[in-house]
Amino acid sequence: MAATTTIRSIDRDDPDPAVVDEAAQVLRAGGLVAFATETVYGLGADATNAEAVARIFAAKGRPSINPLIVHVDSVAMGMQCVRNWTVAPGLLAEQFWPGPLTLVLPRSSAIPDVVTAGLDTVGIRIPGLAVARALIARLGRPIAAPSANRASGISPTLARHVLKDLDGRIDMLLDSGPTTYGLESTVLDLSSFPLRMLRPGAISSEEIEQAIAPLRLAPRAESSTSDLPVSPGLMPVHYAPRTRAVRAAAGDLSGLRWPGRSALLVFGTHDLPPVPESVYRYDCPTPDLAGKALYALLHACDDLNLDLIVVVPPPDRPEWLAIRDRLERATVPL
Ligand code: TXA
Ligand code: MG
């Protein structure tokens, strides 16, 4: 395990080639480098090096049954990771890559077992930020990268969040400031019919169906927490802060006994009963703002050592799907 983590600042849109080079050398030697993507920070290793990828699981404390996403810098590199590239991935890649959409496809022999947790499929995407693509291009190989946090912790949207969890456990951190979306990519299973969304994200099912029409997505299960996960990483409790976090409808707040130090996170607009002045209150009125702020708010609540986080979830509307999904995993019902 790495003893010191080297930190370098690097522009996300205009990355310094010397720093990219240094990071690519670390990866080539089998090391771990955390870097920004447009969604959250990723913890990268050379996806073709099984020993390096095993270090990701060790550094995160990630269960070995949870497969990693493989990041590529071009469709051509993506095609080398999969067995068959057909019409649907072609249409989706053309429209949404680089961007926050991960496509799960039958995997090729270029990708070792450890990356996909032994599954016969692999999730791939081209990340939106130039810094991430430059790193892949310099390495000349795909980069396996989960979110750069300890397993079951809150995903990092700032370099500081990465350090909190992984300082001394990884070789290098490239600090490019805040990420763009703040929520992980949409994960789409194209490996069998019907096509299925495994994890909601910035790209909505409506946008996906428009791109692949007349193909449709399988209807989503009522609650993604109810049945066995199709996607091994989609555990019911995930992204959870250390602080006790409950979700409650606006109307249920009136009877609540607030402990000493609490925070109230409000998603969407609601009529709220009065809450004590001592409660820290944050409002996230739109899905965009909520996506950018959610993980940073949860990190901040943990840093403040609060006694309770109360979340008022947004309305059950498509534009809030990804936020509702993450909140359901980060909180328990009141
Ligand atoms: O935005 C993102 O996707 C970020 C950045 C770094 O790219 N990555 C990320 O990785 O969120 P991670 O490991 O935290 O989440 C990956 C999700 C997990 O739920 C995993 O189970 C699923 O993708 N996944 C990966 N490969 C899969 C596969 N072959 N079949 C089904 N699910 C897969
Ligand atoms: Mg994650």
CSV table of C-alpha atoms and ligand atoms in Angstrom, one decimal:
chain,number,residue,atom,x,y,z
A,1,MET,CA,0.0,0.0,0.0
A,2,ALA,CA,1.3,3.5,-0.9
A,3,ALA,CA,2.6,5.4,2.1
A,4,THR,CA,2.4,9.0,0.7
A,5,THR,CA,0.0,10.3,-1.8
A,6,THR,CA,1.5,12.8,-4.2
A,7,ILE,CA,-0.9,15.7,-5.0
A,8,ARG,CA,-0.7,17.7,-8.2
A,9,SER,CA,-3.0,20.5,-9.4
A,10,ILE,CA,-4.0,20.2,-13.0
A,11,ASP,CA,-6.4,22.1,-15.2
A,12,ARG,CA,-9.5,20.0,-16.1
A,13,ASP,CA,-9.9,21.5,-19.5
A,14,ASP,CA,-6.3,22.3,-20.5
A,15,PRO,CA,-4.2,19.7,-18.6
A,16,ASP,CA,-0.4,20.2,-18.3
A,17,PRO,CA,1.3,17.4,-20.4
A,18,ALA,CA,4.1,17.1,-17.9
A,19,VAL,CA,1.7,16.3,-15.0
A,20,VAL,CA,-0.3,14.0,-17.2
A,21,ASP,CA,2.9,12.2,-18.1
A,22,GLU,CA,3.9,11.8,-14.4
A,23,ALA,CA,0.5,10.4,-13.6
A,24,ALA,CA,0.6,8.0,-16.6
A,25,GLN,CA,3.9,6.7,-15.4
A,26,VAL,CA,2.4,5.9,-12.0
A,27,LEU,CA,-0.3,4.0,-13.8
A,28,ARG,CA,2.1,2.2,-16.1
A,29,ALA,CA,4.0,1.0,-13.0
A,30,GLY,CA,0.8,-0.5,-11.6
A,31,GLY,CA,0.0,2.4,-9.2
A,32,LEU,CA,-3.2,4.1,-8.3
A,33,VAL,CA,-4.1,7.7,-9.5
A,34,ALA,CA,-7.3,9.6,-8.5
A,35,PHE,CA,-8.5,12.1,-11.1
A,36,ALA,CA,-11.5,14.2,-11.8
A,37,THR,CA,-14.3,13.2,-14.2
A,38,GLU,CA,-17.4,15.3,-15.0
A,39,THR,CA,-19.4,13.1,-12.6
A,40,VAL,CA,-17.3,12.4,-9.5
A,41,TYR,CA,-13.5,11.8,-8.9
A,42,GLY,CA,-12.4,8.3,-10.0
A,43,LEU,CA,-9.7,6.0,-8.6
A,44,GLY,CA,-7.8,4.8,-11.6
A,45,ALA,CA,-5.6,1.8,-12.4
A,46,ASP,CA,-4.4,0.3,-15.7
A,47,ALA,CA,-7.5,-1.8,-16.7
A,48,THR,CA,-5.3,-4.4,-18.4
A,49,ASN,CA,-3.1,-4.9,-15.3
A,50,ALA,CA,-4.9,-7.4,-12.9
A,51,GLU,CA,-2.5,-6.7,-10.0
A,52,ALA,CA,-3.0,-2.9,-10.3
A,53,VAL,CA,-6.8,-3.3,-10.4
A,54,ALA,CA,-6.7,-5.5,-7.3
A,55,ARG,CA,-5.1,-2.6,-5.5
A,56,ILE,CA,-8.2,-0.5,-6.2
A,57,PHE,CA,-10.3,-3.1,-4.3
A,58,ALA,CA,-7.8,-3.1,-1.4
A,59,ALA,CA,-7.5,0.7,-1.2
A,60,LYS,CA,-11.3,1.2,-1.2
A,61,GLY,CA,-12.2,-1.9,0.9
A,62,ARG,CA,-14.5,-2.7,-2.0
A,63,PRO,CA,-16.2,-6.1,-2.1
A,64,SER,CA,-14.6,-8.1,-4.9
A,65,ILE,CA,-18.1,-8.9,-6.3
A,66,ASN,CA,-18.6,-5.3,-7.4
A,67,PRO,CA,-17.4,-4.6,-11.0
A,68,LEU,CA,-15.5,-1.5,-12.0
A,69,ILE,CA,-16.2,0.9,-14.9
A,70,VAL,CA,-13.6,1.0,-17.6
A,71,HIS,CA,-12.8,4.5,-19.0
A,72,VAL,CA,-11.6,4.9,-22.6
A,73,ASP,CA,-10.6,7.9,-24.7
A,74,SER,CA,-12.3,6.8,-27.9
A,75,VAL,CA,-14.9,4.5,-29.4
A,76,ALA,CA,-12.0,2.6,-31.0
A,77,MET,CA,-10.5,1.9,-27.5
A,78,GLY,CA,-14.0,1.0,-26.2
A,79,MET,CA,-14.5,-1.5,-29.0
A,80,GLN,CA,-11.3,-3.4,-27.9
A,81,CYS,CA,-12.8,-3.9,-24.5
A,82,VAL,CA,-16.0,-5.6,-25.8
A,83,ARG,CA,-16.9,-8.6,-28.0
A,84,ASN,CA,-19.6,-7.1,-30.1
A,85,TRP,CA,-20.3,-3.5,-30.8
A,86,THR,CA,-23.8,-3.1,-32.4
A,87,VAL,CA,-26.2,-0.4,-33.4
A,88,ALA,CA,-27.5,0.6,-29.9
A,89,PRO,CA,-24.1,1.3,-28.4
A,90,GLY,CA,-23.1,3.1,-31.6
A,91,LEU,CA,-26.0,5.5,-31.5
A,92,LEU,CA,-25.6,6.1,-27.7
A,93,ALA,CA,-21.9,6.7,-27.9
A,94,GLU,CA,-22.3,9.1,-30.8
A,95,GLN,CA,-24.9,11.1,-28.9
A,96,PHE,CA,-23.7,11.0,-25.3
A,97,TRP,CA,-19.9,10.4,-25.3
A,98,PRO,CA,-17.8,11.9,-24.0
A,99,GLY,CA,-20.3,12.1,-21.1
A,100,PRO,CA,-21.9,10.5,-18.0
A,101,LEU,CA,-23.3,7.3,-19.6
A,102,THR,CA,-21.8,3.9,-18.9
A,103,LEU,CA,-22.6,1.1,-21.4
A,104,VAL,CA,-22.5,-2.5,-20.2
A,105,LEU,CA,-21.6,-4.9,-23.0
A,106,PRO,CA,-20.2,-8.4,-23.4
A,107,ARG,CA,-16.5,-8.1,-22.5
A,108,SER,CA,-13.5,-9.1,-24.6
A,109,SER,CA,-10.3,-10.9,-23.4
A,110,ALA,CA,-8.5,-7.5,-23.1
A,111,ILE,CA,-10.2,-7.0,-19.8
A,112,PRO,CA,-9.1,-9.2,-16.9
A,113,ASP,CA,-11.6,-11.0,-14.6
A,114,VAL,CA,-10.8,-8.8,-11.6
A,115,VAL,CA,-12.2,-5.7,-13.3
A,116,THR,CA,-15.6,-7.1,-13.9
A,117,ALA,CA,-15.8,-9.2,-10.8
A,118,GLY,CA,-15.8,-12.3,-13.0
A,119,LEU,CA,-18.9,-11.1,-15.0
A,120,ASP,CA,-19.1,-11.7,-18.7
A,121,THR,CA,-19.8,-8.1,-19.3
A,122,VAL,CA,-17.9,-4.8,-18.9
A,123,GLY,CA,-19.1,-1.2,-18.3
A,124,ILE,CA,-17.4,1.4,-20.4
A,125,ARG,CA,-17.5,5.1,-20.9
A,126,ILE,CA,-15.6,8.1,-22.3
A,127,PRO,CA,-15.3,10.6,-19.5
A,128,GLY,CA,-16.3,14.2,-20.3
A,129,LEU,CA,-13.2,16.0,-18.8
A,130,ALA,CA,-10.1,16.6,-20.9
A,131,VAL,CA,-7.9,15.8,-17.9
A,132,ALA,CA,-9.3,12.2,-17.7
A,133,ARG,CA,-9.1,11.6,-21.5
A,134,ALA,CA,-5.5,12.9,-21.6
A,135,LEU,CA,-4.5,10.5,-18.9
A,136,ILE,CA,-6.1,7.5,-20.8
A,137,ALA,CA,-4.5,8.7,-24.0
A,138,ARG,CA,-1.0,9.0,-22.5
A,139,LEU,CA,-1.3,5.6,-20.9
A,140,GLY,CA,-2.5,4.3,-24.2
A,141,ARG,CA,-4.7,1.8,-22.4
A,142,PRO,CA,-8.2,1.9,-20.7
A,143,ILE,CA,-8.4,3.0,-17.1
A,144,ALA,CA,-10.5,1.1,-14.6
A,145,ALA,CA,-12.0,3.5,-12.1
A,146,PRO,CA,-14.7,3.4,-9.5
A,147,SER,CA,-15.6,6.5,-7.5
A,148,ALA,CA,-12.6,7.5,-5.3
A,149,ASN,CA,-14.1,6.9,-1.9
A,150,ARG,CA,-13.9,4.1,0.7
A,151,ALA,CA,-16.6,1.4,-0.1
A,152,SER,CA,-20.1,2.5,0.9
A,153,GLY,CA,-18.9,6.0,1.7
A,154,ILE,CA,-20.0,9.2,0.0
A,155,SER,CA,-18.7,9.8,-3.5
A,156,PRO,CA,-16.1,12.6,-3.9
A,157,THR,CA,-16.8,15.8,-5.8
A,158,LEU,CA,-13.7,17.6,-4.6
A,159,ALA,CA,-10.1,16.5,-4.3
A,160,ARG,CA,-10.4,17.1,-0.5
A,161,HIS,CA,-13.1,14.4,-0.3
A,162,VAL,CA,-10.7,11.9,-1.9
A,163,LEU,CA,-8.0,12.7,0.6
A,164,LYS,CA,-10.3,12.3,3.5
A,165,ASP,CA,-10.9,8.7,2.5
A,166,LEU,CA,-7.8,7.6,0.7
A,167,ASP,CA,-4.8,9.7,1.8
A,168,GLY,CA,-1.8,7.4,2.1
A,169,ARG,CA,-3.7,4.5,0.4
A,170,ILE,CA,-3.2,5.7,-3.2
A,171,ASP,CA,-0.1,6.9,-5.1
A,172,MET,CA,-1.3,10.1,-6.6
A,173,LEU,CA,-4.2,12.6,-6.7
A,174,LEU,CA,-4.8,15.0,-9.5
A,175,ASP,CA,-6.7,18.0,-8.1
A,176,SER,CA,-8.8,19.7,-10.8
A,177,GLY,CA,-11.3,21.4,-8.6
A,178,PRO,CA,-15.0,20.5,-8.3
A,179,THR,CA,-16.6,18.0,-10.7
A,180,THR,CA,-19.4,19.2,-13.1
A,181,TYR,CA,-22.5,17.0,-12.3
A,182,GLY,CA,-21.7,15.7,-8.9
A,183,LEU,CA,-23.6,12.4,-9.4
A,184,GLU,CA,-22.2,9.2,-10.9
A,185,SER,CA,-22.9,8.2,-14.5
A,186,THR,CA,-26.1,6.6,-15.8
A,187,VAL,CA,-25.4,2.9,-16.1
A,188,LEU,CA,-27.2,1.1,-19.0
A,189,ASP,CA,-27.1,-2.7,-19.6
A,190,LEU,CA,-27.0,-3.4,-23.3
A,191,SER,CA,-25.7,-6.9,-23.0
A,192,SER,CA,-29.2,-8.5,-23.2
A,193,PHE,CA,-32.8,-7.7,-24.2
A,194,PRO,CA,-34.7,-5.8,-23.0
A,195,LEU,CA,-32.1,-3.0,-22.5
A,196,ARG,CA,-32.2,-1.9,-18.9
A,197,MET,CA,-31.1,1.1,-16.8
A,198,LEU,CA,-29.1,-0.2,-13.9
A,199,ARG,CA,-28.4,3.2,-12.3
A,200,PRO,CA,-30.1,6.5,-13.0
A,201,GLY,CA,-27.8,9.5,-13.6
A,202,ALA,CA,-27.5,12.7,-15.5
A,203,ILE,CA,-28.7,11.1,-18.8
A,204,SER,CA,-32.4,10.3,-18.4
A,205,SER,CA,-34.3,7.2,-19.8
A,206,GLU,CA,-36.3,9.6,-22.0
A,207,GLU,CA,-33.1,10.9,-23.7
A,208,ILE,CA,-31.8,7.3,-24.1
A,209,GLU,CA,-35.1,6.1,-25.6
A,210,GLN,CA,-35.1,8.9,-28.1
A,211,ALA,CA,-31.6,8.0,-29.2
A,212,ILE,CA,-32.3,4.3,-29.7
A,213,ALA,CA,-35.9,4.5,-30.9
A,214,PRO,CA,-37.7,2.3,-31.8
A,215,LEU,CA,-35.9,0.2,-29.1
A,216,ARG,CA,-37.2,0.8,-25.5
A,217,LEU,CA,-35.8,0.3,-22.1
A,218,ALA,CA,-37.2,-2.3,-19.7
A,219,PRO,CA,-39.6,-0.6,-17.2
A,220,ARG,CA,-37.7,0.2,-13.9
A,221,ALA,CA,-38.5,-1.9,-10.8
A,222,GLU,CA,-40.7,0.1,-8.4
A,223,SER,CA,-38.0,0.4,-5.9
A,224,SER,CA,-34.4,-0.4,-6.8
A,225,THR,CA,-33.9,-1.4,-3.2
A,226,SER,CA,-36.6,-4.2,-3.2
A,227,ASP,CA,-35.1,-7.0,-5.3
A,228,LEU,CA,-31.7,-8.5,-5.7
A,229,PRO,CA,-29.4,-6.1,-7.5
A,230,VAL,CA,-29.0,-6.7,-11.2
A,231,SER,CA,-25.9,-4.5,-10.9
A,232,PRO,CA,-23.8,-5.9,-8.1
A,233,GLY,CA,-22.8,-2.5,-6.9
A,234,LEU,CA,-26.3,-1.3,-6.4
A,235,MET,CA,-26.7,-2.2,-2.7
A,236,PRO,CA,-29.7,-0.8,-0.9
A,237,VAL,CA,-27.4,1.2,1.5
A,238,HIS,CA,-24.7,3.1,-0.3
A,239,TYR,CA,-23.3,6.6,-0.5
A,240,ALA,CA,-24.2,6.8,3.2
A,241,PRO,CA,-22.8,9.5,5.5
A,242,ARG,CA,-21.5,8.4,9.0
A,243,THR,CA,-24.1,10.7,10.6
A,244,ARG,CA,-27.6,9.2,11.1
A,245,ALA,CA,-29.6,10.3,8.1
A,246,VAL,CA,-33.4,10.0,7.8
A,247,ARG,CA,-35.8,11.0,5.1
A,248,ALA,CA,-39.2,12.4,5.9
A,249,ALA,CA,-42.0,14.1,4.0
A,250,ALA,CA,-42.4,17.9,4.7
A,251,GLY,CA,-45.6,17.2,6.7
A,252,ASP,CA,-43.9,14.8,9.0
A,253,LEU,CA,-41.4,17.3,10.3
A,254,SER,CA,-43.9,19.0,12.7
A,255,GLY,CA,-43.8,16.1,15.2
A,256,LEU,CA,-40.0,15.7,15.0
A,257,ARG,CA,-37.8,16.0,18.1
A,258,TRP,CA,-34.6,17.6,16.8
A,259,PRO,CA,-31.5,16.5,18.7
A,260,GLY,CA,-28.8,19.0,19.7
A,261,ARG,CA,-27.1,19.6,16.3
A,262,SER,CA,-29.0,18.7,13.2
A,263,ALA,CA,-29.2,19.6,9.5
A,264,LEU,CA,-32.2,19.8,7.3
A,265,LEU,CA,-31.6,19.2,3.5
A,266,VAL,CA,-34.6,20.1,1.4
A,267,PHE,CA,-34.9,18.9,-2.2
A,268,GLY,CA,-37.4,20.6,-4.5
A,269,THR,CA,-39.8,23.2,-3.0
A,270,HIS,CA,-42.1,22.2,-0.1
A,271,ASP,CA,-44.3,23.9,2.5
A,272,LEU,CA,-42.4,23.2,5.7
A,273,PRO,CA,-43.6,23.5,9.3
A,274,PRO,CA,-41.3,25.8,11.4
A,275,VAL,CA,-38.0,24.1,12.5
A,276,PRO,CA,-35.8,25.3,15.4
A,277,GLU,CA,-33.4,28.1,14.5
A,278,SER,CA,-30.4,25.9,15.6
A,279,VAL,CA,-31.0,23.5,12.7
A,280,TYR,CA,-28.7,24.0,9.7
A,281,ARG,CA,-30.9,24.3,6.6
A,282,TYR,CA,-29.9,23.8,3.0
A,283,ASP,CA,-32.3,24.1,0.0
A,284,CYS,CA,-31.7,22.4,-3.3
A,285,PRO,CA,-34.6,23.6,-5.4
A,286,THR,CA,-33.6,22.1,-8.8
A,287,PRO,CA,-32.2,18.7,-9.9
A,288,ASP,CA,-29.1,20.4,-11.3
A,289,LEU,CA,-28.2,22.2,-8.1
A,290,ALA,CA,-29.1,19.2,-6.1
A,291,GLY,CA,-26.7,17.0,-8.1
A,292,LYS,CA,-23.8,19.4,-7.8
A,293,ALA,CA,-24.4,19.9,-4.0
A,294,LEU,CA,-25.6,16.5,-2.7
A,295,TYR,CA,-22.3,14.7,-1.9
A,296,ALA,CA,-20.6,17.9,-0.8
A,297,LEU,CA,-23.4,18.5,1.7
A,298,LEU,CA,-23.2,15.0,3.1
A,299,HIS,CA,-19.4,15.3,3.5
A,300,ALA,CA,-19.9,18.7,5.2
A,301,CYS,CA,-22.5,17.2,7.7
A,302,ASP,CA,-20.0,14.4,8.6
A,303,ASP,CA,-17.2,17.0,9.1
A,304,LEU,CA,-19.5,19.0,11.4
A,305,ASN,CA,-20.1,15.8,13.5
A,306,LEU,CA,-23.8,16.5,13.6
A,307,ASP,CA,-26.3,14.3,15.5
A,308,LEU,CA,-28.9,14.0,12.7
A,309,ILE,CA,-29.5,14.7,9.1
A,310,VAL,CA,-33.1,15.1,7.9
A,311,VAL,CA,-33.7,14.9,4.2
A,312,VAL,CA,-37.0,16.1,2.6
A,313,PRO,CA,-36.9,14.2,-0.7
A,314,PRO,CA,-37.9,15.8,-4.0
A,315,PRO,CA,-41.2,15.0,-5.8
A,316,ASP,CA,-41.4,11.6,-7.6
A,317,ARG,CA,-40.8,13.1,-11.1
A,318,PRO,CA,-38.4,11.9,-13.8
A,319,GLU,CA,-36.0,14.8,-13.6
A,320,TRP,CA,-35.4,14.0,-9.9
A,321,LEU,CA,-34.9,10.2,-10.5
A,322,ALA,CA,-31.1,10.1,-10.0
A,323,ILE,CA,-31.3,12.3,-6.8
A,324,ARG,CA,-34.1,10.2,-5.4
A,325,ASP,CA,-32.1,7.0,-6.0
A,326,ARG,CA,-29.0,8.3,-4.2
A,327,LEU,CA,-31.1,9.7,-1.3
A,328,GLU,CA,-32.9,6.4,-0.8
A,329,ARG,CA,-29.5,4.7,-0.4
A,330,ALA,CA,-28.0,7.4,1.8
A,331,THR,CA,-30.9,7.7,4.3
A,332,VAL,CA,-33.4,5.5,6.1
A,333,PRO,CA,-37.2,6.3,6.5
A,334,LEU,CA,-38.0,8.4,9.6
B,1,TXA,O1,-19.6,8.4,-13.0
B,1,TXA,C1,-19.2,7.3,-12.7
B,1,TXA,O2,-19.7,6.3,-13.2
B,1,TXA,C2,-17.9,7.2,-11.8
B,1,TXA,C3,-16.8,7.9,-12.5
B,1,TXA,C4,-15.5,7.7,-11.8
B,1,TXA,O3,-16.7,7.3,-13.8
B,1,TXA,N1,-17.7,5.9,-11.5
B,1,TXA,C5,-18.4,5.2,-10.6
B,1,TXA,O4,-18.0,3.9,-10.4
B,1,TXA,O5,-19.4,5.6,-10.1
B,1,TXA,P1,-18.5,3.0,-9.2
B,1,TXA,O6,-17.6,1.8,-9.2
B,1,TXA,O7,-18.6,3.7,-8.0
B,1,TXA,O8,-19.9,2.5,-9.7
B,1,TXA,C6,-20.0,1.6,-10.8
B,1,TXA,C7,-21.4,1.0,-11.0
B,1,TXA,C8,-21.6,0.0,-9.9
B,1,TXA,O9,-22.9,0.1,-9.4
B,1,TXA,C9,-21.3,-1.3,-10.6
B,1,TXA,O10,-21.9,-2.4,-10.0
B,1,TXA,C10,-21.8,-1.0,-12.0
B,1,TXA,O11,-21.5,0.4,-12.2
B,1,TXA,N2,-21.2,-1.8,-13.0
B,1,TXA,C11,-19.9,-1.8,-13.5
B,1,TXA,N3,-19.7,-2.8,-14.4
B,1,TXA,C12,-20.8,-3.5,-14.5
B,1,TXA,C13,-21.2,-4.6,-15.2
B,1,TXA,N4,-20.4,-5.2,-16.0
B,1,TXA,N5,-22.5,-5.1,-15.1
B,1,TXA,C14,-23.4,-4.4,-14.2
B,1,TXA,N6,-23.0,-3.4,-13.5
B,1,TXA,C15,-21.8,-2.9,-13.6
B,2,MG,MG,-19.1,4.4,-6.1
